[in-house]
Structure formats: structure tokens, C-alpha cells
C-alpha angles and dihedrals in degrees: 000000000000119000116252114265118231120240093218129054119255092256092051093050093045093047095048094048094047092071109096115251092242091055092050091050092045092050091052091045090052088056091050101047092070093051100082094056092042091054090046091053090049088054088055090048090053090054101260111137088220096195101335126116117242089259094045092050095057093086091057095056097075119100092238091053091050093049091048093050092047091048091047092050095049094040096050092048092049091048090049091050090057086071087072088062089068090066100033132075093250088065090062103035119026113240112263093236091070109101116246096350102050113125095021120129115247111235107236093235091051088066102027100052096052090042093052092045088050091048093054093046093047092048091051092045099048104031091086090061085079085075096043094128092056093060120087116255105178092158093059133076118246092252092041091055090054096044095046089047090055091047091054097046095082089060088072087072097052099082098044091046092050091047093051093048091046092053090048090050092050093048092048094046097045098042095252120183113303118254116271114280095029125102123210114234115233 
């Protein structure tokens, strides 16, 4: 019998497996924490008041508001999905199908710096959501205010998760100190 052939090259398999399990899980979680608010915005685009009073929902019925909410939902999810690149091979070597740059190695700082800046900005942006229920929401129903608050709470995790995965990526790519309990072979 012939041995099974691998679908990925050796470097791809090695690179993908070298990300710590916690970083892989954190990267996937970062992509998931934006999903509840994106789905909520899509409900608004589809004409569901989704927690707003009739008067409060009027502003969401314009075509420009619908386009903006749809764009925001798609853009935030795509940005969150980029976190997965920090634990996958395509975050280290650009996929060959990309014109002009495919196959090139990603410099660690080219991924780490934007990720860390994004992590700081996202943390600053979403940290106030922890106090959602203390803000006035006159245009929302009582239940809507609670539900929307719960949908926005996961966003508090987005920045810290991205930051942790970015630091892991940088350490892995630059040969940072090995994790505690592991010895480097000489």
C-alpha cells in the first residue's frame, strides 16, 4: 500500500500546526463575536424593527441606512475573519492566486502592527458596551434594549482576542521565547 499523500505542502502543515491551540480558538472566537450584531443589523435591513419602537425605527427604513447597515455587517465580519489569518498559513505566505503578490512571505510586522492597532481601537470602541444598560435608549422597547445590549456584549472581547492572537503570531514568526516548560533544542 502507498502512504497517503498530504493535501498541503510540508511548510503549510508545519506553519498551521505551530499556532498554539488557544490562539487558534481565540482567532475563531474573534470572528464569531461580531456575528450577533451583524445578524441584528441584517434584521433591520430586512425591515424588522428588532427592538426599536415604531418611531425609533423610522430612521432605519431609508435606502442609505439599509446600505450602510449591510456594509457595516459585512465589513466587520470580514475584518474579524482576518484574525484567522494570524493562525493559518495564508497569514504567513500570501495565497498563490493573489495577483502580483501571491506566494510572497508576509513580514511579521506587516500583519502584527495593523492587528495591534486594530486591537487597541476595537477595545477602546467597544469597552463602553459593558455599560450599555446605563445609556438612555428612548427609541427602543424595554425588551429590545435588553436584547440588543446582550447582542453587543460579545464585541467587548473582539479587541482583546485580536491583541492576544497578534502577539502570539509575532512571537511565533520572530522566534520569540519558547512557551514555559519547553526547552529549545540546540
